[in-house]
mmCIF file of C-alpha atoms in Angstrom:
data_model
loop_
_atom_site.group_PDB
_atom_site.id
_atom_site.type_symbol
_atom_site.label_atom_id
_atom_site.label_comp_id
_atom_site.label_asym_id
_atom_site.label_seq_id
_atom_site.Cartn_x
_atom_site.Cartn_y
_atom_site.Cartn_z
ATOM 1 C CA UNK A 23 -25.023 19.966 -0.220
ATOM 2 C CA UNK A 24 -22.549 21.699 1.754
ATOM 3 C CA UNK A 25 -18.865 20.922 1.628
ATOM 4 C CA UNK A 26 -18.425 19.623 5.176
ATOM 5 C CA UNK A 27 -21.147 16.657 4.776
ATOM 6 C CA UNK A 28 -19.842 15.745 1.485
ATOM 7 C CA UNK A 29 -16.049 15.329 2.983
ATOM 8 C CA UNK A 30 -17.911 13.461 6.212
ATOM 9 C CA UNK A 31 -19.434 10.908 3.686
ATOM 10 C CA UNK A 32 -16.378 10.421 0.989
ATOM 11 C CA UNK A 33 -14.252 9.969 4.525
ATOM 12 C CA UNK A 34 -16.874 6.691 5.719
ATOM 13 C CA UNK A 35 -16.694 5.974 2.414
ATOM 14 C CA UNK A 36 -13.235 4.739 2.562
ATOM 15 C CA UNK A 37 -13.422 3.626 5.809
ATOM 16 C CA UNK A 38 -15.916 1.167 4.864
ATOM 17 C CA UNK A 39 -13.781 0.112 1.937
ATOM 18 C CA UNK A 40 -12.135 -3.440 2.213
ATOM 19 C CA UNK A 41 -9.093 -1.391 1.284
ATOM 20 C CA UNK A 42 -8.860 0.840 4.162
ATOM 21 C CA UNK A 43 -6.441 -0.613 6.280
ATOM 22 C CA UNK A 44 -4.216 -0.450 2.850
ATOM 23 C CA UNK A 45 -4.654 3.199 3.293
ATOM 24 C CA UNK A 46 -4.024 4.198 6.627
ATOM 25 C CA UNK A 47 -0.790 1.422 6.582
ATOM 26 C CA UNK A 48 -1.782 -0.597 9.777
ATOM 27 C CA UNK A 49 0.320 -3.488 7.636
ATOM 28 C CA UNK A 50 3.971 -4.035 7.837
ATOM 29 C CA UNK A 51 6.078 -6.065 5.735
ATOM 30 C CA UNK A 52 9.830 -7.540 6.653
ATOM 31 C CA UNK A 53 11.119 -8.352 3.250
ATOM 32 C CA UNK A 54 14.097 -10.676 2.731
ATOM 33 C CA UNK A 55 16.577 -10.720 -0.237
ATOM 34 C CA UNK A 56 17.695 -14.341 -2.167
ATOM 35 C CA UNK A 57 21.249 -15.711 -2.100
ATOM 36 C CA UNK A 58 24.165 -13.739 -2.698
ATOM 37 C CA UNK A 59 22.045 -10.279 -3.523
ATOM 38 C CA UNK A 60 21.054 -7.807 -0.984
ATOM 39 C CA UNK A 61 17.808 -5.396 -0.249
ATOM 40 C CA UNK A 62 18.297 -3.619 -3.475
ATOM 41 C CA UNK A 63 17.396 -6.603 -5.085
ATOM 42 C CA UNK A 64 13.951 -6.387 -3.532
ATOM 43 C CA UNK A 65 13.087 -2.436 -3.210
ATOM 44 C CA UNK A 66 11.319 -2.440 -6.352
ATOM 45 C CA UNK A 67 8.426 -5.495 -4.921
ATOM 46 C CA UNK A 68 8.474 -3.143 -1.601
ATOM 47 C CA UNK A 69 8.132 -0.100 -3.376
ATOM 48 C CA UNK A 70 5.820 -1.383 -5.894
ATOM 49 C CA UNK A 71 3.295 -2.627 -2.422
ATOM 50 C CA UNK A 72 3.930 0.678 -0.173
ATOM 51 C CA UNK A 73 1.089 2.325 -0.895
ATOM 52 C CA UNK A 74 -0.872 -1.126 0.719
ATOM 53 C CA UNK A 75 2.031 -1.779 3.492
ATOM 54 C CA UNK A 76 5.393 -0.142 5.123
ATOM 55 C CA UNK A 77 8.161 -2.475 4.771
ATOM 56 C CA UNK A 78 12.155 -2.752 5.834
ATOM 57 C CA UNK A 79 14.124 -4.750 3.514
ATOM 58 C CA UNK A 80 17.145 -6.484 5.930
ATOM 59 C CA UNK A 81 20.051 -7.697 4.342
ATOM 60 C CA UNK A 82 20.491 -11.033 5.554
ATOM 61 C CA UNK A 83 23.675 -13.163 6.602
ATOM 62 C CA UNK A 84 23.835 -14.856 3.007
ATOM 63 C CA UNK A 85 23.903 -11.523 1.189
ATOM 64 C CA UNK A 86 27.213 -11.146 -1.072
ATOM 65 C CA UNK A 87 28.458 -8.518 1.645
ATOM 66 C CA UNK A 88 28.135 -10.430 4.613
ATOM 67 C CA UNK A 89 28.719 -14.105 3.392
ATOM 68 C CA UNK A 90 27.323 -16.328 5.589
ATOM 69 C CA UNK A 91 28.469 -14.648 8.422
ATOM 70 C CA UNK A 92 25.482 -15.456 11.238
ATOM 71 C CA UNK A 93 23.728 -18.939 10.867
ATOM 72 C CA UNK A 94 20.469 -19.734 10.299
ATOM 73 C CA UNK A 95 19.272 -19.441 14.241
ATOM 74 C CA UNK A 96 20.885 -15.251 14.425
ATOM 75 C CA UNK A 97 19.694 -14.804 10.755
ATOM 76 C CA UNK A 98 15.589 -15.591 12.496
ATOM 77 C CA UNK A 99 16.692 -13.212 15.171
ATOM 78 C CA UNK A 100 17.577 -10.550 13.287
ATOM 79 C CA UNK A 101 14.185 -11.090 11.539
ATOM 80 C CA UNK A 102 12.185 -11.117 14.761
ATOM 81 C CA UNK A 103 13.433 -7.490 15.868
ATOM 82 C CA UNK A 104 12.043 -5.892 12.599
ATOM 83 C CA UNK A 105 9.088 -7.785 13.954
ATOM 84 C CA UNK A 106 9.108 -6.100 17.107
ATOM 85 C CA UNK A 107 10.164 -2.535 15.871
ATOM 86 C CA UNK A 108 6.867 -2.618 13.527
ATOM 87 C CA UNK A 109 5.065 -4.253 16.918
ATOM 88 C CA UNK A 110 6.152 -1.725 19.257
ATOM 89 C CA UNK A 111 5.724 1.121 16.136
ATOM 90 C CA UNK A 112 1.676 0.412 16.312
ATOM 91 C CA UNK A 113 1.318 -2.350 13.095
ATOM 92 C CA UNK A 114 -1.889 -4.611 13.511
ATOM 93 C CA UNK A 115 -0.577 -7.080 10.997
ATOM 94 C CA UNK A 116 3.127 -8.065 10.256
ATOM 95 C CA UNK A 117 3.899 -9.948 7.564
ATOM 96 C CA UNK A 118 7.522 -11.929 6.705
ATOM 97 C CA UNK A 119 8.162 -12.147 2.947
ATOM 98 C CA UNK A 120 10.657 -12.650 1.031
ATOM 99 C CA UNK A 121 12.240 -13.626 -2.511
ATOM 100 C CA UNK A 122 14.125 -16.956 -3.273
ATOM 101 C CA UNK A 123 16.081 -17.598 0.151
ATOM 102 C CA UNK A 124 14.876 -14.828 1.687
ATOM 103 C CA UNK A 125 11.224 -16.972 1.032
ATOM 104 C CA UNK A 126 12.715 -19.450 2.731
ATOM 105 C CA UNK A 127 13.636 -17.520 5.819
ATOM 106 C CA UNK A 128 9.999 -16.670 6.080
ATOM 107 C CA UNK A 129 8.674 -19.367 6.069
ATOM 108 C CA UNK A 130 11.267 -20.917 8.705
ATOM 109 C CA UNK A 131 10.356 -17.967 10.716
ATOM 110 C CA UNK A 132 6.997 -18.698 11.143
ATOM 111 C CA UNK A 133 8.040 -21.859 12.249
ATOM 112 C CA UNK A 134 10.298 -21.512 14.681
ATOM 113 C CA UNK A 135 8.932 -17.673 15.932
ATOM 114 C CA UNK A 136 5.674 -17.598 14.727
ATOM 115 C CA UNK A 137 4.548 -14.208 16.151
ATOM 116 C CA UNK A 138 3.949 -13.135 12.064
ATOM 117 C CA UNK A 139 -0.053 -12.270 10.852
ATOM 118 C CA UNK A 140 0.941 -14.170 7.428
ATOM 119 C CA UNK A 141 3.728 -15.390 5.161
ATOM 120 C CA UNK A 142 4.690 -14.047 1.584
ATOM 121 C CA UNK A 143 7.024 -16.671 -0.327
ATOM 122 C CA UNK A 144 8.189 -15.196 -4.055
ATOM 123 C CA UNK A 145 9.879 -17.529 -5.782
ATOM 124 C CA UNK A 146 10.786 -19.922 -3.055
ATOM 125 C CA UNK A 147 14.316 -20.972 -3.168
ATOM 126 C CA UNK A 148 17.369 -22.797 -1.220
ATOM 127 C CA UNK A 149 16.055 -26.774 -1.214
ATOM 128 C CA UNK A 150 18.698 -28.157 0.883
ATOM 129 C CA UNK A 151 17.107 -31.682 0.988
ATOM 130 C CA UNK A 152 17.236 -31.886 -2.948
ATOM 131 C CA UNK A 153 20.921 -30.475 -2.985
ATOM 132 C CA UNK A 154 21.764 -33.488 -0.624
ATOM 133 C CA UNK A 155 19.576 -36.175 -2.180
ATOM 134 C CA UNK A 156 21.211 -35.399 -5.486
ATOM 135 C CA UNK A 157 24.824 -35.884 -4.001
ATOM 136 C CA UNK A 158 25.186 -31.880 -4.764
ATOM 137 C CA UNK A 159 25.931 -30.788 -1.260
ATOM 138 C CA UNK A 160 26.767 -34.234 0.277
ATOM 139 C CA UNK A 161 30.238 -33.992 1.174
ATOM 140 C CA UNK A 162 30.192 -30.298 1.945
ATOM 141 C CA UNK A 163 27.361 -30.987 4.723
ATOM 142 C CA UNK A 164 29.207 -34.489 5.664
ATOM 143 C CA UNK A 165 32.373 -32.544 5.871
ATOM 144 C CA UNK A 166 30.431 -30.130 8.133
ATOM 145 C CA UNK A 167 28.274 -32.304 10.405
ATOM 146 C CA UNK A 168 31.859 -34.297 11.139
ATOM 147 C CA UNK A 169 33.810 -30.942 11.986
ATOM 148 C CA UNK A 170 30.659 -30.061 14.159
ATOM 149 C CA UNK A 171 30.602 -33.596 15.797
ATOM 150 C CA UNK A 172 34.168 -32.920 16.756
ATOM 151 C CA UNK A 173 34.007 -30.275 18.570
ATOM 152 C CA UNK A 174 35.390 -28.200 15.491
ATOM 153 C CA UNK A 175 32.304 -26.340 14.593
ATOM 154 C CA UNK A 176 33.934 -22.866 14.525
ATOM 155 C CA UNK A 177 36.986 -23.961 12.023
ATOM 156 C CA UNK A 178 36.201 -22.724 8.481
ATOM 157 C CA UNK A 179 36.498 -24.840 5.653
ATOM 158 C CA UNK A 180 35.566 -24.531 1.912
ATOM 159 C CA UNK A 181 32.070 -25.566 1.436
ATOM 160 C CA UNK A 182 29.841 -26.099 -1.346
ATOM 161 C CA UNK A 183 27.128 -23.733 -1.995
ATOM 162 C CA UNK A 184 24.359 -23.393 -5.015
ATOM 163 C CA UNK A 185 21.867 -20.586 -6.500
ATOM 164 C CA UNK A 186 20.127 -22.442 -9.058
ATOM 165 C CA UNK A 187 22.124 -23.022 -11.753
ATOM 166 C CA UNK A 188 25.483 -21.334 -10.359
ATOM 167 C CA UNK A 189 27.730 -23.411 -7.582
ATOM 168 C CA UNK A 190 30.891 -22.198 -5.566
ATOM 169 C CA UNK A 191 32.661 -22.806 -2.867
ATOM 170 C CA UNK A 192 32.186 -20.429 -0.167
ATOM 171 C CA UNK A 193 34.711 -20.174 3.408
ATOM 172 C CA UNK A 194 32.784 -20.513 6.399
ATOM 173 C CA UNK A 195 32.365 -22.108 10.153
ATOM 174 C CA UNK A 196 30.914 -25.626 9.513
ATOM 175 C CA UNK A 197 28.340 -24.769 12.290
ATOM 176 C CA UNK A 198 27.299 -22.404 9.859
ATOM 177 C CA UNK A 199 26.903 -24.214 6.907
ATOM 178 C CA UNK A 200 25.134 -27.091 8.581
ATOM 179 C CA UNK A 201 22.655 -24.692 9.922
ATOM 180 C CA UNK A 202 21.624 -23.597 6.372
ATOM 181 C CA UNK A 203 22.359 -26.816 4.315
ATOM 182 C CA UNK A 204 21.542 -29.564 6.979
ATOM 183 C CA UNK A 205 18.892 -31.751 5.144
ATOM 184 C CA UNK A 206 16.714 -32.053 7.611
ATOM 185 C CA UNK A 207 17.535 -28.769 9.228
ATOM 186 C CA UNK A 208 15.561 -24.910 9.207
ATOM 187 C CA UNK A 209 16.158 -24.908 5.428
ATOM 188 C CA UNK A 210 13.919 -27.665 4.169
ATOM 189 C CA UNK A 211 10.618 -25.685 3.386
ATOM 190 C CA UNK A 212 8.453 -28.574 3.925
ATOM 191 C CA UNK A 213 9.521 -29.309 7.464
ATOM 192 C CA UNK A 214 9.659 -25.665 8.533
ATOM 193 C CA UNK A 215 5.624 -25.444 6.773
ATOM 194 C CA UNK A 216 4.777 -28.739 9.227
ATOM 195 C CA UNK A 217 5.714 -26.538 12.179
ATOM 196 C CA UNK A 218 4.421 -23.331 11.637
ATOM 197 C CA UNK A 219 3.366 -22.205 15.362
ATOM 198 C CA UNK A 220 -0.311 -21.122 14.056
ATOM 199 C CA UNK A 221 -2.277 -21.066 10.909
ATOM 200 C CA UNK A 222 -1.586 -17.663 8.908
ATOM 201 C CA UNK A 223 -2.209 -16.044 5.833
ATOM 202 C CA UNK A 224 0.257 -17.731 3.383
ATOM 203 C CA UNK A 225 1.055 -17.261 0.034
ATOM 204 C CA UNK A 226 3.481 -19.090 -1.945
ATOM 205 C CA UNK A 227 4.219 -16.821 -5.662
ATOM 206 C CA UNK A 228 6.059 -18.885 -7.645
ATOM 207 C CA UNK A 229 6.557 -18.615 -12.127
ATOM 208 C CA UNK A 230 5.638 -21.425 -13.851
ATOM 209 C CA UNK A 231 9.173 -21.432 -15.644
ATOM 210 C CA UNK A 232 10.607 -21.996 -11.606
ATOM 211 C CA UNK A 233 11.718 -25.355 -11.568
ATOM 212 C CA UNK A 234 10.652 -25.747 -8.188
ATOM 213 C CA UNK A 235 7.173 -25.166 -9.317
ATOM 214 C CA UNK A 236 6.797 -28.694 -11.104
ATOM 215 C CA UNK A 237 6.821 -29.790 -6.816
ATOM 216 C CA UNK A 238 3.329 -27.594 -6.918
ATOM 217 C CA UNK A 239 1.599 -26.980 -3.486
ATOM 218 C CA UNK A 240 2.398 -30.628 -2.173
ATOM 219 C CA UNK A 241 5.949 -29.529 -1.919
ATOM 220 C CA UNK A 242 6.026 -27.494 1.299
ATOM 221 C CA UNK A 243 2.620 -24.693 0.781
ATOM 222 C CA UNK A 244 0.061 -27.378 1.565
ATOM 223 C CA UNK A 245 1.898 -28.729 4.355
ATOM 224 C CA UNK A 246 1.206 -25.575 6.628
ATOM 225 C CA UNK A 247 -2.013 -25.087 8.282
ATOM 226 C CA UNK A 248 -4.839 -24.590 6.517
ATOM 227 C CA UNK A 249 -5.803 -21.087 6.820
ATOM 228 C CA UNK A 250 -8.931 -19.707 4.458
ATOM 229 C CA UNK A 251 -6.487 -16.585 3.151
ATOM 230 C CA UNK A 252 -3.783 -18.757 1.853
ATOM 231 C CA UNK A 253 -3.105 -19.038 -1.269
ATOM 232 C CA UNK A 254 -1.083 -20.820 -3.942
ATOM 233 C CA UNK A 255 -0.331 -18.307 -6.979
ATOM 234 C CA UNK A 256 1.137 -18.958 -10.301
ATOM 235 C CA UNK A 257 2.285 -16.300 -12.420
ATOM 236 C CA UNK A 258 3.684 -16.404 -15.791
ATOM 237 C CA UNK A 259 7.838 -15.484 -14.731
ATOM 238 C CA UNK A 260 11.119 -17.710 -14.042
ATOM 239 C CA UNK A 261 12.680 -17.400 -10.693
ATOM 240 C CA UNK A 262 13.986 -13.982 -11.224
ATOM 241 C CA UNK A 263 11.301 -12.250 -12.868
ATOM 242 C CA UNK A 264 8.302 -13.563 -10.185
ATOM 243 C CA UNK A 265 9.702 -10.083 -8.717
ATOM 244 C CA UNK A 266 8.978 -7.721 -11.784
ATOM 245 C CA UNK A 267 4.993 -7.153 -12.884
ATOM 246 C CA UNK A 268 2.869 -10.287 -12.304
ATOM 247 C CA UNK A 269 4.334 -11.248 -9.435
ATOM 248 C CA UNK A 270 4.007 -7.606 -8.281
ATOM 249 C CA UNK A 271 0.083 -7.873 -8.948
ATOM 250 C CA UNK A 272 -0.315 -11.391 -7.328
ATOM 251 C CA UNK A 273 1.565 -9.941 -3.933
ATOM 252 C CA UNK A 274 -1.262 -6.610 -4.096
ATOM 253 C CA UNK A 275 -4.339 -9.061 -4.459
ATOM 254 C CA UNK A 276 -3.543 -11.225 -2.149
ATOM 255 C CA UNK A 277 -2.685 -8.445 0.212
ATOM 256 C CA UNK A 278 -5.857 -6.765 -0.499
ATOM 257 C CA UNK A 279 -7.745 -9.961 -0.093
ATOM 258 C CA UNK A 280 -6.952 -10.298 3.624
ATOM 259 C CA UNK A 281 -9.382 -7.798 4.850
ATOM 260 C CA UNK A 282 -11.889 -8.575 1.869
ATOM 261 C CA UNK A 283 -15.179 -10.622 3.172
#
C-alpha cells in the first residue's frame, strides 16, 4: 500500500475517534483559582488537560493580589468575557471550572449567565450559608447588610472572612462582602445549582478527606438539572490535593466522556 492511502486512513481514523475533538481543541476551559491564591495555583490542572482543551486561568477579585476588590456580580463579568473571547475565537464547547472558590464561581456562573457547554467544580469551596448558620460570619454579614441598608454600602469596614480552617479579617466595601458572604446570596452552591439557566455537563470533583464531601451530591450537584454527562466524582485527596493526580485523571475522563456514545 502506498503512503498516501495509508495517511488518508490513519487521518479518518482519528477523526472517527471519540477523542477527536480533544485533538483538534474545539474545547475551551475558563479556569478559576480558590481564595486568597491566584492562577498559578491552578496551571498545573490546566496544563495537565491542554492536550484535551485550551484554557485561560483569570485571577479573580478574591485572589491575595486583588483582595476583594470587584464583588461577586463584576467577578461573573469578568468570567463571561473569557467566555466570549473563546466564543468569538471559534470554540464549540466552553466550559467554566474552577478549584475551591473559583468552583464556586462556576457554578454561580452558570446560573446567573448560563451561556457555558458544562461546569467543572474541583474541590468546591466558600459555603457561605454554613459560615452564617454556625454564627462564623454572622456579625460580619449583619454588620454588612446594615451598612448596605443605610445607604453606606461603599464604606469599608473589617470583615470576617474564612478558607477552611484559616479566618481573618479582611478591609472591604460592605456591598462587597455581602455579595460574596450573603447567605442566601450568589455564594450558596445549592441555590446557584437550582438556577442554572439550562441543563449542562456538570461535574462536581471533590476528595473524600473534603469535609464538604460528607454533604455528598444532595448538597448542591444534584440540585442542578439533570443532564446524562454529569457526574459526581470522588477521588481519594483533601481539598488541596483534588488538584494534583486523581483529580487530574477524573477532570480528563470526564472530559473525554462528553463526546463518547
Amino acid at each position: 500500500m502506498s503512503r498516501t492511502p495509508l495517511l488518508l486512513l490513519l487521518v479518518l481514523a482519528m477523526l472517527s475517534s471519540p477523542v477527536a475533538w480533544a485533538a483538534d481543541k474545539s474545547c475551551a476551559i475558563v479556569l478559576m483559582h480558590g481564595k486568597w491564591g491566584n492562577p498559578r495555583f491552578v496551571a498545573g490542572f490546566g496544563e495537565a488537560l491542554s492536550d484535551l482543551c485550551e484554557y485561560e486561568s483569570l485571577e479573580m477579585p478574591w485572589s491575595q493580589r486583588r483582595n476583594y476588590d470587584a464583588d461577586y456580580t463584576e467577578a461573573l463579568a469578568e468570567i463571561a468575557r473569557q467566555v466570549t473571547r473563546f466564543r468569538e475565537q471559534g470554540f464549540q464547547r466552553v466550559i467554566v471550572a474552577g478549584h475551591s472558590f473559583g468552583a464556586n464561581a462556576a457554578i454561580a456562573y452558570m446560573a446567573n449567565h448560563g451561556d457555558a457547554d458544562g461546569v467543572m467544580a474541583i474541590g468546591p469551596g466558600h459555603t457561605p450559608e454554613i459560615f452564617y448558620e454556625r454564627g462564623r460570619t454572622r456579625e460580619s454579614v449583619d454588620q454588612a447588610r446594615a451598612m448596605v441598608n443605610e445607604g453606606k454600602g461603599e464604606e469599608t469596614s473589617g470583615f470576617h472572612d474564612i478558607n477552611q480552617d484559616r479566618e481573618q479579617k479582611i478591609r472591604m466595601r460592605a456591598r462587597i462582602y455581602l455579595s460574596y458572604f450573603d447567605p442566601d446570596g450568589i455564594g450558596n452552591m445549592g441555590r446557584s445549582a437550582d438556577g442554572f439557566y439550562k441543563a449542562v455537563p456538570f461535574a462536581w470533583i471533590i476528595g473524600t478527606s473534603d469535609r464538604l464531601s460528607r454533604g455528598g451530591p444532595q448538597y448542591a450537584h444534584a440540585r442542578a438539572p439533570e443532564h446524562p454527562k454529569s457526574a459526581y466524582l470522588e477521588v481519594s485527596a483533601d481539598h488541596v490535593s483534588v488538584l494534583d493526580a486523581p483529580g487530574r485523571q477524573a477532570a480528563r475522563e470526564w472530559l473525554l466522556s462528553l463526546d463518547a456514545n
